[in-house]
Structure formats: C-alpha cells, structure tokens
Amino acid sequence: MMINIAGMEIFRQNQKIGALPSGNNYCNKINCNPISDKFDISPATNIISFTGNNFAYRQNANVIHYISFTGLNDPDKIQPIGIQMRVSGVQRNQTNSIDPNAKMNYRKDKNGFIIPQPNSVNKLANSDWKDGDNLKFKLKTIYKPEPLSTASLSYKNLGDIGRVPDQIFPKIQSFLNNPDYCDDIKFTLSNAIAGTTKGAPTIGLRANMLYYGKDPEKREKIEQAFNEILNDPDCKKKAMVYQPKTSPDEVLKLIFDHETEKTKDPKSAEKMTEVINNILKEIENPENKKILLVGHCKPDGDTLGCILGFKNAIELKYPDKNQKHVDCAIDDKIPGLFRHKLPGIDGGIKRALNPEREENLGDEITQLQDRPESEVVNSEIEILQDELTDMKKVKKEGNTLGLKDKYDVVVLFDVPTPQRFSGAFKRYLQDAKKVIYIDHHPHRANEWLEAKEETGIDIPKIKKDNLFWVADAVPAATQMVGILASKMLPVLNKIGNDEIKADKVFKTQDMQDKFKAFVASVVAGMSTDTGSFLRTANLLPQHMLMPAQQRPNFMPEGMSKWLMASTYSLHESIDKKWLHDEISYDIKDKKLPNLPLTARETMLKHAIKGKSTFETLGLGIVQVDYDDMFDVWSLARKTEKYESKTAETTFLDIQNAFKYSEVMNILRGDPTAHGETPVNLQASPVEKAAQQDYTSIFDEDRIAVLICQDKKKGFLDEKLNLAEQNGLRLSFRSQDGSIWAEVLALLFNGGGHGGASGGRVDLPEIDLETPLGVEINGKKVKNPAVIFEKLHENYKIINDPTKTEEEKTDELVKIKVVPDKNGLTCANLIKNIVVEIR
C-alpha cells in the first residue's frame, strides 16, 4: 500500500506508518482502487474512513488507526457474521404429505376458517437442496388479521416457503431497507428438518441471515443487532447462534477452553492432550493389530456413529488388512432409524456370540408351544423362529465375535452407565492389553465400581493407564471421534480446509466409500444427539443465565459442515439432504385388510389412552403396558410380511415409536417456540387426537415422561428372552438447559443429560399400577421434599468438576425404588417430585 506522507499521522496496529496528505482528493493520493475500495468522510462526525481489498483504516481525532487486515493474498477470507433462525409460516406452505406431487391440501386456521394449503415446502424438501442455498427475501405486508410488516423468504422457483420470524423482523428491518447494508446481506437455507414421517408432520426449516460486508462500523452495528436478538426473551426460541464451518482442531480448542474454565485447572488442556495422544499411540502401536470398538445397548446414532466412524478412520489410515483388523460390536439389534441407512452398517457391526443362545431359543420355542394356543403365543413363536433363522445366517456369514477372539485394544464409546452395557463383552475386555474409555456423559464412577464383576470394565485401571477421556459438556461423542480421526489422519485437515480434494487423496472406490462412511457416521451421530444440531452443548442452568453467544458451544453443526464439505468432490456426497432423507424412521403405516387401524395408528391409540397431563405442573406422562406394546409390534411385523418382506421391526423400534410419536413430541415441546400445529382435515381421528396439546404456566419448561412396561414375566423382552420378571423403562425429557430429566432419572437408577435421560425399574410383579416406595440409604422415605432434595444433591455431586471420583463415591446417597403396598404408582412418584421441582 502506497501513501503520500504528509499531514495527518497514520497508524497500523498502533505503529506509525505515515500521514494523510492534506486536501480533499484523497483517493488520488492513496493507492486505492476506486471501484472496490471505499473512502468516506462522514459530515455528521467528521470521521474519515477508507477500506480497501486488503485493509481498513479509520480516523480517530487526528490519528487514523488500523481497524482490520483481511489478508493480502485472499481478500475474501473475512468470514460473514450471521444468525440462524427458525423460518416462520412454513405450515401454511406445505401439505401433511411427503409426496412431492401431492395436490393442494386444505386446513383449518386457528379461527376455524378452511384455507388452501400449497406445497412449496414439500417440494423444497424433496428437491436437491443444499445447506447454503440462497433464499430470496422480499419486504411485504401480511394480514394476521392485523397488518404486519415482514420479509418473506422464497426458494428458487417454488415461491414463498415462509418468512422471517415476527419477533426478529423488527430488529433487522432497518438493515433490509438500507441499500448500504442489504446489498451485503444474504439469506441462506440451513436445514429442512423432519417431516418425512407422520411422527413429525411438519417439515421445519431453518435459515441463516448472513452479512458479508467488510466495513468495520457496519459489521459492528449488525453484530450488535444479532446479539440483541439472541438475548431477547421474545426471540430466544426463534434465533440460534450461527455456526460457520468449524474444524475438529477448532472444536478441540473450545473443549480445552471450557475444561480449563470449568475445573479452574490451568493444566486441563495439557492433561487432555496427553490422554488423546495416549489413545492414538495405542491405536497406532504396530503391536496392537486387533481392535474392538464397542457401543452401548439400545444403540442410538451417537454410539453407532462412534464405532462405525472410528472403524472407517482406522481403515483409511491402515488400508492393509495385515496392519490392523477392526471389529465393531453392539450387543443389540440395530434400530430401524439406522438399519440399512448408515453406509457399512449392514454386516459392519457384529454381535457377541453366545454359544448357548441357539439352544435357549429352541427351549423358549418349546415352552411357548406347550402353552394354550393364542394369537400372542403364535406371534412370539414366529418371532423366535425368525430370530433363530437370522442368528444362523449371521453366524454363517461370520458376523459375530468369536468366543476365542482376542483383541489387543478395546475401545468403549458413549457408554454412560453399566445399565447400558452388556456382560457379553467381558471376556474381550479382560483379555485385552489395553482398554480405552471415551464418553460425553457425566461420569458415575461409583456405579462402574459396583458393576466391575458384571461388566469386566475396570475404570480405575483405565484411568491409571491414562486412556480415560470424558468431556461431559460436549453434546455428541462423535465430535470426539472426529477429533481423534483428524489427529490420526492429518490429511483430513487438508481436505476439510480445501487444500486438496478428497478424490485426489482417496483414489480407489473402496477408499472413497470408507471416507464417505466415516463422514456419514460421525455427522449422523452429531445430528441425532443434538436434535438436528440445535443443542450445541450439554448446557446447565447456569449457562442459560449467560448471554447466548457466551454459552458453551462446541459447534456440532459447524463441524458437520466442515466434514460434509470434504465429501463434495466425490460421487453422491454426504450432506444435510442425505441426513433428511436417510436418517428417518416410522413404524409401518400400511393398512391391512379387515383391520381398522395401521400399526402406527394403533401405537398412537395406545399412547393417547395412556396420556395424562398436569397443567399446573407443566408435566405430561404417557404410560403403556406390555400388552399394548406387543399389540403394535405384532401388527408391524404382520404388515412387513404382508408386503412380502422380511419382518425386521424390533421391540426397541416399538419403544422408540412411542418415545418419538406425536403425543410425546407435543408433551415435551415448547409451544411458545413451535406454535400450534394446524388441523389437517385429511388426518384420521386418531392422528388429530394425537396432536392435542395443553397449556401451562410452565410451557417454556415442560417435562415429559414415557413409562412403558417393556418386560412381562414369561413373555418376550427386547433381547428376545422370556422375561423372568416384570420391568418398566422410563424416558425423561425437559427443556434445553434444564436438569429435571436427569434429576428424575436418578430416582430410577438411570442417567443421561440434563434434558434427556432414562431409567428403569425391574421388580418381580411390577406394572404401571404397582405401589412403590423410596429408600434412601436403606431407610424408607415418604416425604417427596426430602426425596427431591437428595436427588438434587446427588445430581450436584455427580456434576461437580471440583470433586474427585473418590469424593463423589463417598458423598452420594443410595436412592432406590422398592415395592411398598402403601406407596404410590411410578407415575405418581414422579408427579410428586415435579410438585417439589415447581
């Protein structure tokens, strides 16, 4: 940059570099490009500023200070600033059909008027959309029925898809009206969420508002507006922090910063770095040739994404099978949400082999055949016969862990509690040279110590070997896998940073498939464990008191963008469109002849029957007994076979169907964020009933609970054993940043995250109506206030980063649910605790 030095002094980064020449024709005397560079004198403030491709300076009194420097070689390197928002009005622009060619539908508005409903959002969701596609905005007035100024959003040639939320628009209207700003503003599509199943009848859209301008004053003003929106109580349910592309290294830096702040230990980052390096040394040690990757039972996207993602990363690092042999294993069936969906999942995940299992299945079939014939007995016999056939097939294909197999290293991913693990892996853990533990849940050392004999997991030894990595604020364990992979395969960083294309690195189809499978697994895990990237951290109540942009944020969406973009040079890349289309599931909704309801409608009927709402508490509970669950399971399998397919629906699929149904979605949803669902005139009566909501003073802090009897003595459980006793499975959900789900789960020997946790009760005769009591350290306690106090204290101890594991074990009280003929049902126990919470 050349400047004629005269007159006013010029400083760059507080170092004097010259002076501004006198006179008014500054652009002729400064080496500026008159087209791309700007030079202004504000008559109101007499402030001089000039901005070039590579620089920005601003006068302050008699001194011009350097404001920003955007890079001599890459003037476009400056990042846009932005905000993400839920698109409003999408329900007006879609039918409740996923058919892109569906005819215009009709619905009732909240005043009861029947209005036509276009399907532009359906067409968008079914098009080849991508994250970052441009949306056009248009300032207009709508009538609701009062006149309202807004900015409508449209996609390509499909017409309006929605609008900027009414709460946000007034705060950005001045920028959209101002040519000095609006030329540098873009609205882009971020995501199309759900809507591919009837469990989520509304396709949700999220959009970004991005500002690309480089003028520092304008950037400061628009950033201030964005921050005001993020922290405005009226906008908080509609606006989210924008997440730009974020590399695994950048995420790791965020983890380091958070751990240092949380523990107040200046060596936190150093300690965690040592653990990460130790883990990678064990994986890369040439003597460790056989590696087993294990996830938790009742597998979700995060645990499946961890084991499949890391398997593919290792195999990319070591394409020679003689260098490394990697097995993945889950002691459970793959749920329908991921079955046949994640690349490599079919045949890529093994089961632990139980040599007695075939014989046991045969014995169970014989036991059932000896019972009086009934529809239930016949269905259970058929299920077991199918399982026996499947087991023989899997065994023949070599898709089980051998009894004599030994592994040099076993890695446990995303296993929060012993209840979510299986003793089937005990022999492999005990024979391994090293065991590695990686998780993102609050660690409960006392439970692992008590379950050591059952599980074979020796947590103290893993810690002694410095192979224990827990980052309990990170929202998905798959982020940790992405970090490990990027350290193990540095070339991933070059691909992700666009220094080289993936197809130039991975040249064979096999390698490209493994790379895509790695990305797909990690991204699917992040997406499903964060509610389509909405949850940026495992937030605690104290975090919700912070300004939104200062809360812990480990950029799961930003990291996913970085990973997905790395596949764009490959055929059939991984992107959010792939997530939307593939990672979805609903139980069968085909109507069989002579039956009034489909399997899904039957599930809704039972959920509605078991629903209870407590408006004064903001609490909704759904209770489902075993017979109702089996009814749905049997019908779903019949439907699959009617369609000339193999019956694959599992009992876990049925439990998940209840957990993610419209009924539970509405009970746990915040109506202040999502609004009312319009009545679909073409919906069946049971579907309309499933969408009925309730109002409460706690609408922004709702708690939802599912209690299902998943075990009934003498009948098949989810492991396809004839249960020896009854059991209840509980799922708890509360709002982001709350702790109530985890606190309630502690009553039922469970755990998870503050807003999403689970637990269970296994007792000989327990059902939904069984009276129960609570013991604390072996003594019965009836006062719900005392029970809540002890649960809350346990929660705080478990999540206290300043306490050692030994201190936590010593301080935790033992809380246990026991039979009590003078006690309360499971639902009423929960209700009384919620009374104390409120």
CSV table of C-alpha atoms in Angstrom, one decimal, residues 34-436:
chain,number,residue,atom,x,y,z
A,34,PRO,CA,-11.9,3.5,-7.0
A,35,ILE,CA,-14.3,0.6,-7.7
A,36,SER,CA,-13.6,-1.9,-5.0
A,37,ASP,CA,-12.2,0.5,-2.3
A,38,LYS,CA,-14.3,2.9,-0.3
A,39,PHE,CA,-13.2,6.2,1.1
A,40,ASP,CA,-15.7,8.2,3.1
A,41,ILE,CA,-15.9,11.4,5.2
A,42,SER,CA,-18.9,11.5,7.4
A,43,PRO,CA,-20.2,15.1,7.5
A,44,ALA,CA,-22.0,14.4,10.8
A,45,THR,CA,-19.0,13.2,12.7
A,46,ASN,CA,-16.1,14.4,10.5
A,47,ILE,CA,-14.8,10.8,10.7
A,48,ILE,CA,-12.7,9.7,7.8
A,49,SER,CA,-12.6,6.0,6.9
A,50,PHE,CA,-11.3,4.2,3.9
A,51,THR,CA,-11.5,0.5,3.1
A,52,GLY,CA,-9.6,-1.5,0.5
A,53,ASN,CA,-9.5,-5.0,-0.6
A,54,ASN,CA,-6.8,-5.8,1.9
A,55,PHE,CA,-7.2,-3.2,4.7
A,56,ALA,CA,-9.5,-0.9,6.7
A,57,TYR,CA,-8.4,2.3,8.5
A,58,ARG,CA,-10.5,4.7,10.5
A,59,GLN,CA,-9.7,8.2,11.7
A,60,ASN,CA,-10.0,8.9,15.4
A,61,ALA,CA,-9.4,12.6,16.0
A,62,ASN,CA,-6.0,13.4,14.4
A,63,VAL,CA,-4.9,9.8,14.2
A,64,ILE,CA,-6.0,7.1,11.7
A,65,HIS,CA,-5.9,3.6,13.3
A,66,TYR,CA,-5.7,0.3,11.5
A,67,ILE,CA,-9.1,-1.5,12.0
A,68,SER,CA,-8.7,-4.8,10.3
A,69,PHE,CA,-6.5,-6.6,7.9
A,70,THR,CA,-8.1,-9.2,5.7
A,71,GLY,CA,-5.1,-10.9,4.1
A,72,LEU,CA,-3.1,-9.6,1.1
A,73,ASN,CA,-3.5,-12.7,-1.0
A,74,ASP,CA,-7.1,-13.6,-0.2
A,75,PRO,CA,-9.3,-10.5,0.3
A,76,ASP,CA,-12.5,-12.7,0.6
A,77,LYS,CA,-11.1,-14.6,3.6
A,78,ILE,CA,-13.1,-12.4,6.0
A,79,GLN,CA,-15.9,-14.5,7.5
A,80,PRO,CA,-19.5,-13.4,7.3
A,81,ILE,CA,-21.3,-12.7,10.5
A,82,GLY,CA,-24.7,-14.2,10.9
A,83,ILE,CA,-27.6,-15.6,12.9
A,84,GLN,CA,-29.7,-18.7,12.4
A,85,MET,CA,-33.5,-18.7,12.7
A,86,ARG,CA,-36.5,-20.9,12.5
A,87,VAL,CA,-38.5,-20.0,9.4
A,88,SER,CA,-42.0,-19.0,10.4
A,89,GLY,CA,-45.1,-19.7,8.4
A,90,VAL,CA,-43.9,-23.0,6.9
A,91,GLN,CA,-47.1,-24.8,7.9
A,92,ARG,CA,-49.0,-22.5,5.5
A,93,ASN,CA,-46.8,-23.7,2.7
A,94,GLN,CA,-46.9,-27.5,3.0
A,95,THR,CA,-49.3,-30.4,3.0
A,96,ASN,CA,-49.1,-33.2,5.5
A,97,SER,CA,-48.0,-35.5,2.7
A,98,ILE,CA,-44.4,-36.3,1.9
A,99,ASP,CA,-45.4,-36.9,-1.7
A,100,PRO,CA,-43.7,-34.0,-3.7
A,101,ASN,CA,-46.6,-34.2,-6.2
A,102,ALA,CA,-49.3,-34.1,-3.6
A,103,LYS,CA,-52.3,-32.0,-4.6
A,104,MET,CA,-53.1,-28.8,-2.7
A,105,ASN,CA,-54.5,-29.6,0.7
A,106,TYR,CA,-56.9,-27.8,2.9
A,107,ARG,CA,-56.6,-27.0,6.6
A,108,LYS,CA,-58.4,-25.0,9.3
A,109,ASP,CA,-56.7,-21.9,10.7
A,110,LYS,CA,-57.0,-21.1,14.4
A,111,ASN,CA,-60.3,-19.2,13.7
A,112,GLY,CA,-61.8,-22.3,12.1
A,113,PHE,CA,-61.6,-21.0,8.5
A,114,ILE,CA,-60.9,-23.5,5.8
A,115,ILE,CA,-58.0,-22.3,3.7
A,116,PRO,CA,-56.0,-23.8,0.8
A,117,GLN,CA,-52.5,-25.1,1.6
A,118,PRO,CA,-49.8,-25.0,-1.1
A,119,ASN,CA,-46.9,-27.5,-1.0
A,120,SER,CA,-43.8,-25.4,-1.8
A,121,VAL,CA,-42.1,-26.6,1.4
A,122,ASN,CA,-42.8,-30.2,0.4
A,123,LYS,CA,-41.2,-29.6,-3.0
A,124,LEU,CA,-38.2,-27.9,-1.4
A,125,ALA,CA,-37.7,-30.9,1.0
A,126,ASN,CA,-37.8,-33.3,-2.0
A,127,SER,CA,-35.6,-31.2,-4.2
A,128,ASP,CA,-31.8,-31.4,-4.4
A,129,TRP,CA,-31.4,-28.6,-1.8
A,130,LYS,CA,-28.1,-28.0,-0.1
A,131,ASP,CA,-27.1,-26.2,3.1
A,132,GLY,CA,-26.1,-22.7,2.0
A,133,ASP,CA,-28.5,-22.4,-1.0
A,134,ASN,CA,-29.6,-18.8,-1.4
A,135,LEU,CA,-33.1,-17.7,-0.3
A,136,LYS,CA,-34.6,-14.6,-1.8
A,137,PHE,CA,-36.2,-12.2,0.6
A,138,LYS,CA,-38.9,-9.7,-0.1
A,139,LEU,CA,-40.3,-7.0,2.2
A,140,LYS,CA,-44.1,-7.1,2.3
A,141,THR,CA,-47.2,-6.7,4.4
A,142,ILE,CA,-49.3,-9.6,5.5
A,143,TYR,CA,-52.5,-9.7,7.5
A,144,LYS,CA,-52.9,-11.9,10.6
A,145,PRO,CA,-55.6,-10.4,10.6
A,146,GLU,CA,-53.8,-7.1,11.6
A,147,PRO,CA,-51.3,-5.7,9.1
A,148,LEU,CA,-47.8,-6.9,9.7
A,149,SER,CA,-44.6,-5.9,8.0
A,150,THR,CA,-42.3,-8.9,7.3
A,151,ALA,CA,-39.7,-10.4,5.0
A,152,SER,CA,-41.0,-13.4,3.0
A,153,LEU,CA,-38.5,-16.0,2.0
A,154,SER,CA,-38.6,-17.9,-1.3
A,155,TYR,CA,-36.5,-20.8,-2.7
A,156,LYS,CA,-35.6,-20.9,-6.4
A,157,ASN,CA,-38.8,-21.1,-8.5
A,158,LEU,CA,-41.0,-22.6,-5.8
A,159,GLY,CA,-42.4,-19.4,-4.4
A,160,ASP,CA,-42.8,-18.5,-0.7
A,161,ILE,CA,-41.7,-21.0,1.8
A,162,GLY,CA,-42.1,-18.9,4.9
A,163,ARG,CA,-40.9,-15.7,6.5
A,164,VAL,CA,-38.5,-14.2,8.9
A,165,PRO,CA,-40.0,-14.7,12.4
A,166,ASP,CA,-42.2,-11.9,13.6
A,167,GLN,CA,-40.2,-11.4,16.7
A,168,ILE,CA,-36.9,-11.0,14.8
A,169,PHE,CA,-38.0,-8.9,11.8
A,170,PRO,CA,-38.4,-5.5,13.6
A,171,LYS,CA,-34.8,-5.8,14.8
A,172,ILE,CA,-33.4,-6.3,11.3
A,173,GLN,CA,-35.9,-4.3,9.2
A,174,SER,CA,-33.7,-1.2,9.1
A,175,PHE,CA,-30.8,-3.1,7.6
A,176,LEU,CA,-33.0,-4.8,5.0
A,177,ASN,CA,-34.4,-1.4,4.0
A,178,ASN,CA,-31.0,0.2,3.7
A,179,PRO,CA,-29.0,-0.2,0.4
A,180,ASP,CA,-25.8,0.3,2.3
A,181,TYR,CA,-26.5,-2.9,4.2
A,182,CYS,CA,-28.9,-5.0,2.1
A,183,ASP,CA,-26.5,-5.5,-0.8
A,184,ASP,CA,-24.2,-7.4,1.6
A,185,ILE,CA,-27.0,-9.4,3.2
A,186,LYS,CA,-27.9,-12.9,2.2
A,187,PHE,CA,-30.4,-15.3,3.5
A,188,THR,CA,-29.4,-18.9,3.0
A,189,LEU,CA,-31.1,-22.3,3.7
A,190,SER,CA,-29.6,-24.1,6.6
A,191,ASN,CA,-31.7,-27.2,7.0
A,192,ALA,CA,-35.0,-28.9,6.3
A,193,ILE,CA,-35.9,-31.0,9.3
A,194,ALA,CA,-38.2,-34.0,9.9
A,195,GLY,CA,-41.5,-34.2,8.1
A,196,THR,CA,-40.6,-37.4,6.3
A,197,THR,CA,-42.7,-39.4,8.9
A,198,LYS,CA,-46.1,-38.8,10.3
A,199,GLY,CA,-44.5,-38.7,13.7
A,200,ALA,CA,-43.2,-35.2,12.6
A,201,PRO,CA,-46.0,-34.0,10.3
A,202,THR,CA,-44.5,-30.5,9.8
A,203,ILE,CA,-41.3,-30.0,7.8
A,204,GLY,CA,-39.3,-27.5,9.8
A,205,LEU,CA,-37.0,-25.1,8.0
A,206,ARG,CA,-34.0,-23.2,9.4
A,207,ALA,CA,-32.4,-20.3,7.6
A,208,ASN,CA,-29.3,-18.1,8.1
A,209,MET,CA,-29.1,-14.4,7.8
A,210,LEU,CA,-25.5,-13.6,6.8
A,211,TYR,CA,-23.7,-10.2,6.5
A,212,TYR,CA,-20.8,-10.3,4.1
A,213,GLY,CA,-19.8,-6.6,4.3
A,214,LYS,CA,-16.3,-5.7,5.3
A,215,ASP,CA,-16.8,-2.2,6.7
A,216,PRO,CA,-16.0,-2.5,10.4
A,217,GLU,CA,-18.5,0.1,11.6
A,218,LYS,CA,-21.3,-1.6,9.7
A,219,ARG,CA,-20.2,-5.1,10.9
A,220,GLU,CA,-20.2,-3.8,14.4
A,221,LYS,CA,-23.7,-2.4,14.1
A,222,ILE,CA,-25.2,-5.5,12.6
A,223,GLU,CA,-23.4,-7.8,15.0
A,224,GLN,CA,-24.8,-5.8,17.9
A,225,ALA,CA,-28.3,-6.3,16.4
A,226,PHE,CA,-27.7,-10.0,16.1
A,227,ASN,CA,-26.6,-10.2,19.8
A,228,GLU,CA,-29.7,-8.3,20.9
A,229,ILE,CA,-31.9,-10.8,19.0
A,230,LEU,CA,-30.1,-13.8,20.6
A,231,ASN,CA,-30.6,-12.4,24.1
A,232,ASP,CA,-34.1,-11.0,23.7
A,233,PRO,CA,-36.6,-13.2,25.6
A,234,ASP,CA,-39.1,-12.8,22.8
A,235,CYS,CA,-36.7,-14.1,20.2
A,236,LYS,CA,-34.8,-16.8,22.1
A,237,LYS,CA,-37.0,-19.6,20.8
A,238,LYS,CA,-36.7,-18.5,17.2
A,239,ALA,CA,-33.0,-17.5,16.9
A,240,MET,CA,-29.8,-19.5,17.3
A,241,VAL,CA,-26.1,-18.7,17.2
A,242,TYR,CA,-24.9,-19.2,13.6
A,243,GLN,CA,-22.2,-21.9,13.3
A,244,PRO,CA,-19.7,-21.4,10.5
A,245,LYS,CA,-17.6,-24.3,9.2
A,246,THR,CA,-15.5,-25.5,12.2
A,247,SER,CA,-12.6,-27.8,12.0
A,248,PRO,CA,-12.0,-30.6,14.6
A,249,ASP,CA,-8.9,-28.7,15.8
A,250,GLU,CA,-11.1,-25.7,16.5
A,251,VAL,CA,-13.6,-27.8,18.3
A,252,LEU,CA,-10.8,-29.3,20.4
A,253,LYS,CA,-9.7,-25.8,21.3
A,254,LEU,CA,-13.2,-25.0,22.5
A,255,ILE,CA,-13.2,-28.1,24.7
A,256,PHE,CA,-9.8,-27.1,26.2
A,257,ASP,CA,-11.0,-23.6,27.0
A,258,HIS,CA,-14.2,-25.0,28.6
A,259,GLU,CA,-12.4,-27.6,30.7
A,260,THR,CA,-9.9,-25.0,31.9
A,261,GLU,CA,-12.7,-22.6,32.9
A,262,LYS,CA,-14.8,-25.4,34.5
A,263,THR,CA,-12.1,-27.1,36.5
A,264,LYS,CA,-10.0,-23.9,37.2
A,265,ASP,CA,-7.0,-26.1,36.4
A,266,PRO,CA,-4.5,-24.3,34.1
A,267,LYS,CA,-3.2,-27.7,33.1
A,268,SER,CA,-6.5,-29.1,31.9
A,269,ALA,CA,-5.7,-28.8,28.2
A,270,GLU,CA,-2.3,-30.3,28.8
A,271,LYS,CA,-3.8,-33.3,30.6
A,272,MET,CA,-6.4,-33.8,28.0
A,273,THR,CA,-3.9,-33.6,25.2
A,274,GLU,CA,-1.8,-36.3,26.9
A,275,VAL,CA,-4.9,-38.6,27.1
A,276,ILE,CA,-5.7,-38.0,23.4
A,277,ASN,CA,-2.1,-38.7,22.5
A,278,ASN,CA,-2.1,-41.9,24.6
A,279,ILE,CA,-5.2,-43.1,22.9
A,280,LEU,CA,-3.8,-42.5,19.5
A,281,LYS,CA,-0.5,-44.2,20.4
A,282,GLU,CA,-2.4,-47.3,21.4
A,283,ILE,CA,-4.3,-47.3,18.1
A,284,GLU,CA,-1.2,-46.7,16.1
A,285,ASN,CA,1.1,-49.1,18.0
A,286,PRO,CA,2.1,-51.7,15.4
A,287,GLU,CA,1.9,-54.4,18.1
A,288,ASN,CA,-1.8,-53.7,18.5
A,289,LYS,CA,-3.2,-55.3,15.4
A,290,LYS,CA,-6.7,-56.3,16.6
A,291,ILE,CA,-9.0,-53.6,17.8
A,292,LEU,CA,-12.6,-53.9,19.0
A,293,LEU,CA,-14.9,-50.9,19.1
A,294,VAL,CA,-17.9,-51.2,21.4
A,295,GLY,CA,-21.0,-49.0,22.0
A,296,HIS,CA,-23.9,-49.1,24.4
A,297,CYS,CA,-27.0,-51.3,24.2
A,298,LYS,CA,-30.3,-49.8,22.8
A,299,PRO,CA,-27.9,-48.1,20.3
A,300,ASP,CA,-28.6,-44.6,19.1
A,301,GLY,CA,-27.0,-42.6,16.3
A,302,ASP,CA,-24.2,-41.3,18.5
A,303,THR,CA,-22.9,-44.7,19.7
A,304,LEU,CA,-23.3,-46.2,16.2
A,305,GLY,CA,-21.7,-43.2,14.6
A,306,CYS,CA,-18.7,-43.5,17.0
A,307,ILE,CA,-17.9,-47.2,16.3
A,308,LEU,CA,-18.6,-47.1,12.6
A,309,GLY,CA,-16.9,-43.7,12.1
A,310,PHE,CA,-13.7,-44.7,14.0
A,311,LYS,CA,-13.6,-48.1,12.3
A,312,ASN,CA,-13.6,-46.4,8.9
A,313,ALA,CA,-11.0,-43.8,10.0
A,314,ILE,CA,-8.6,-46.6,11.2
A,315,GLU,CA,-9.1,-48.5,7.9
A,316,LEU,CA,-8.3,-45.3,5.9
A,317,LYS,CA,-5.1,-45.0,7.9
A,318,TYR,CA,-4.3,-48.6,7.5
A,319,PRO,CA,-5.7,-49.9,4.2
A,320,ASP,CA,-3.5,-53.0,4.5
A,321,LYS,CA,-5.6,-55.5,6.4
A,322,ASN,CA,-2.4,-57.1,7.8
A,323,GLN,CA,-1.7,-53.9,9.7
A,324,LYS,CA,-4.9,-53.6,11.6
A,325,HIS,CA,-8.1,-55.6,12.0
A,326,VAL,CA,-11.0,-53.6,13.4
A,327,ASP,CA,-14.3,-55.0,14.6
A,328,CYS,CA,-17.4,-53.1,15.7
A,329,ALA,CA,-19.9,-54.6,18.1
A,330,ILE,CA,-23.2,-53.9,19.8
A,331,ASP,CA,-25.0,-56.5,22.0
A,332,ASP,CA,-28.3,-55.5,20.5
A,333,LYS,CA,-30.1,-55.3,17.2
A,334,ILE,CA,-29.7,-52.1,15.0
A,335,PRO,CA,-32.9,-49.9,15.4
A,336,GLY,CA,-34.9,-49.0,12.3
A,337,LEU,CA,-33.7,-45.4,12.4
A,338,PHE,CA,-30.3,-46.6,11.2
A,339,ARG,CA,-30.9,-50.1,9.8
A,340,HIS,CA,-29.7,-50.2,6.1
A,341,LYS,CA,-29.2,-46.4,6.3
A,342,LEU,CA,-25.6,-45.7,7.5
A,343,PRO,CA,-23.1,-46.8,5.0
A,344,GLY,CA,-21.4,-50.0,6.1
A,345,ILE,CA,-23.8,-50.7,8.9
A,346,ASP,CA,-25.2,-53.9,7.3
A,347,GLY,CA,-22.7,-56.5,8.2
A,348,GLY,CA,-20.3,-53.9,9.7
A,349,ILE,CA,-21.5,-54.3,13.2
A,350,LYS,CA,-21.1,-57.7,14.9
A,351,ARG,CA,-22.9,-59.3,17.8
A,352,ALA,CA,-21.2,-61.1,20.7
A,353,LEU,CA,-21.6,-64.8,20.2
A,354,ASN,CA,-23.4,-66.8,22.9
A,355,PRO,CA,-22.9,-70.5,22.2
A,356,GLU,CA,-25.9,-71.3,24.4
A,357,ARG,CA,-28.2,-68.8,22.6
A,358,GLU,CA,-29.4,-71.2,19.8
A,359,GLU,CA,-30.2,-73.9,22.4
A,360,ASN,CA,-32.0,-71.3,24.6
A,361,LEU,CA,-34.1,-70.1,21.6
A,362,GLY,CA,-35.1,-73.7,20.9
A,363,ASP,CA,-36.1,-74.2,24.6
A,364,GLU,CA,-38.1,-71.0,24.5
A,365,ILE,CA,-40.0,-72.0,21.4
A,366,THR,CA,-40.8,-75.4,23.1
A,367,GLN,CA,-42.0,-73.6,26.2
A,368,LEU,CA,-44.4,-71.4,24.1
A,369,GLN,CA,-45.6,-74.4,22.1
A,370,ASP,CA,-46.6,-76.1,25.4
A,371,ARG,CA,-48.9,-73.2,26.3
A,372,PRO,CA,-52.5,-72.9,25.2
A,373,GLU,CA,-52.6,-71.5,21.6
A,374,SER,CA,-53.4,-67.8,21.3
A,375,GLU,CA,-52.5,-65.0,18.9
A,376,VAL,CA,-49.9,-63.7,21.3
A,377,VAL,CA,-48.3,-67.1,21.7
A,378,ASN,CA,-48.3,-67.8,18.0
A,379,SER,CA,-46.7,-64.3,17.3
A,380,GLU,CA,-44.0,-65.0,19.9
A,381,ILE,CA,-43.2,-68.4,18.4
A,382,GLU,CA,-42.9,-66.8,15.0
A,383,ILE,CA,-40.6,-64.0,16.3
A,384,LEU,CA,-38.3,-66.6,17.9
A,385,GLN,CA,-38.2,-68.8,14.8
A,386,ASP,CA,-37.3,-65.7,12.7
A,387,GLU,CA,-34.6,-64.9,15.3
A,388,LEU,CA,-33.2,-68.4,15.1
A,389,THR,CA,-33.0,-68.3,11.3
A,390,ASP,CA,-31.4,-64.8,11.4
A,391,MET,CA,-28.9,-66.0,14.0
A,392,LYS,CA,-27.8,-68.9,11.9
A,393,LYS,CA,-27.4,-66.6,8.9
A,394,VAL,CA,-25.4,-64.1,10.8
A,395,LYS,CA,-23.2,-66.8,12.2
A,396,LYS,CA,-22.7,-68.4,8.8
A,397,GLU,CA,-21.7,-65.0,7.4
A,398,GLY,CA,-19.1,-64.6,10.2
A,399,ASN,CA,-20.8,-61.5,11.6
A,400,THR,CA,-20.3,-62.5,15.2
A,401,LEU,CA,-17.4,-62.1,17.6
A,402,GLY,CA,-15.7,-65.5,18.0
A,403,LEU,CA,-15.5,-67.0,21.5
A,404,LYS,CA,-11.8,-67.4,21.2
A,405,ASP,CA,-11.2,-64.0,19.6
A,406,LYS,CA,-8.7,-61.8,21.4
A,407,TYR,CA,-8.2,-58.1,20.9
A,408,ASP,CA,-5.1,-56.0,21.7
A,409,VAL,CA,-7.2,-52.9,22.3
A,410,VAL,CA,-10.9,-52.5,23.2
A,411,VAL,CA,-12.4,-49.0,22.9
A,412,LEU,CA,-15.7,-48.2,24.7
A,413,PHE,CA,-17.6,-45.3,23.2
A,414,ASP,CA,-20.6,-43.4,24.6
A,415,VAL,CA,-21.4,-45.9,27.4
A,416,PRO,CA,-22.8,-43.7,30.2
A,417,THR,CA,-23.8,-46.3,32.8
A,418,PRO,CA,-23.4,-50.1,33.4
A,419,GLN,CA,-27.1,-50.5,32.7
A,420,ARG,CA,-26.4,-49.5,29.1
A,421,PHE,CA,-23.6,-52.1,28.7
A,422,SER,CA,-23.5,-55.8,28.3
A,423,GLY,CA,-21.5,-58.5,30.1
A,424,ALA,CA,-21.3,-60.3,26.7
A,425,PHE,CA,-18.0,-58.3,26.1
A,426,LYS,CA,-16.4,-59.2,29.5
A,427,ARG,CA,-14.1,-61.8,28.1
A,428,TYR,CA,-12.7,-59.5,25.4
A,429,LEU,CA,-12.1,-56.7,27.9
A,430,GLN,CA,-10.3,-59.0,30.3
A,431,ASP,CA,-8.1,-60.4,27.6
A,432,ALA,CA,-7.2,-57.0,26.0
A,433,LYS,CA,-3.8,-55.4,26.5
A,434,LYS,CA,-5.4,-52.0,26.9
A,435,VAL,CA,-9.0,-50.7,27.3
A,436,ILE,CA,-9.9,-47.1,26.3
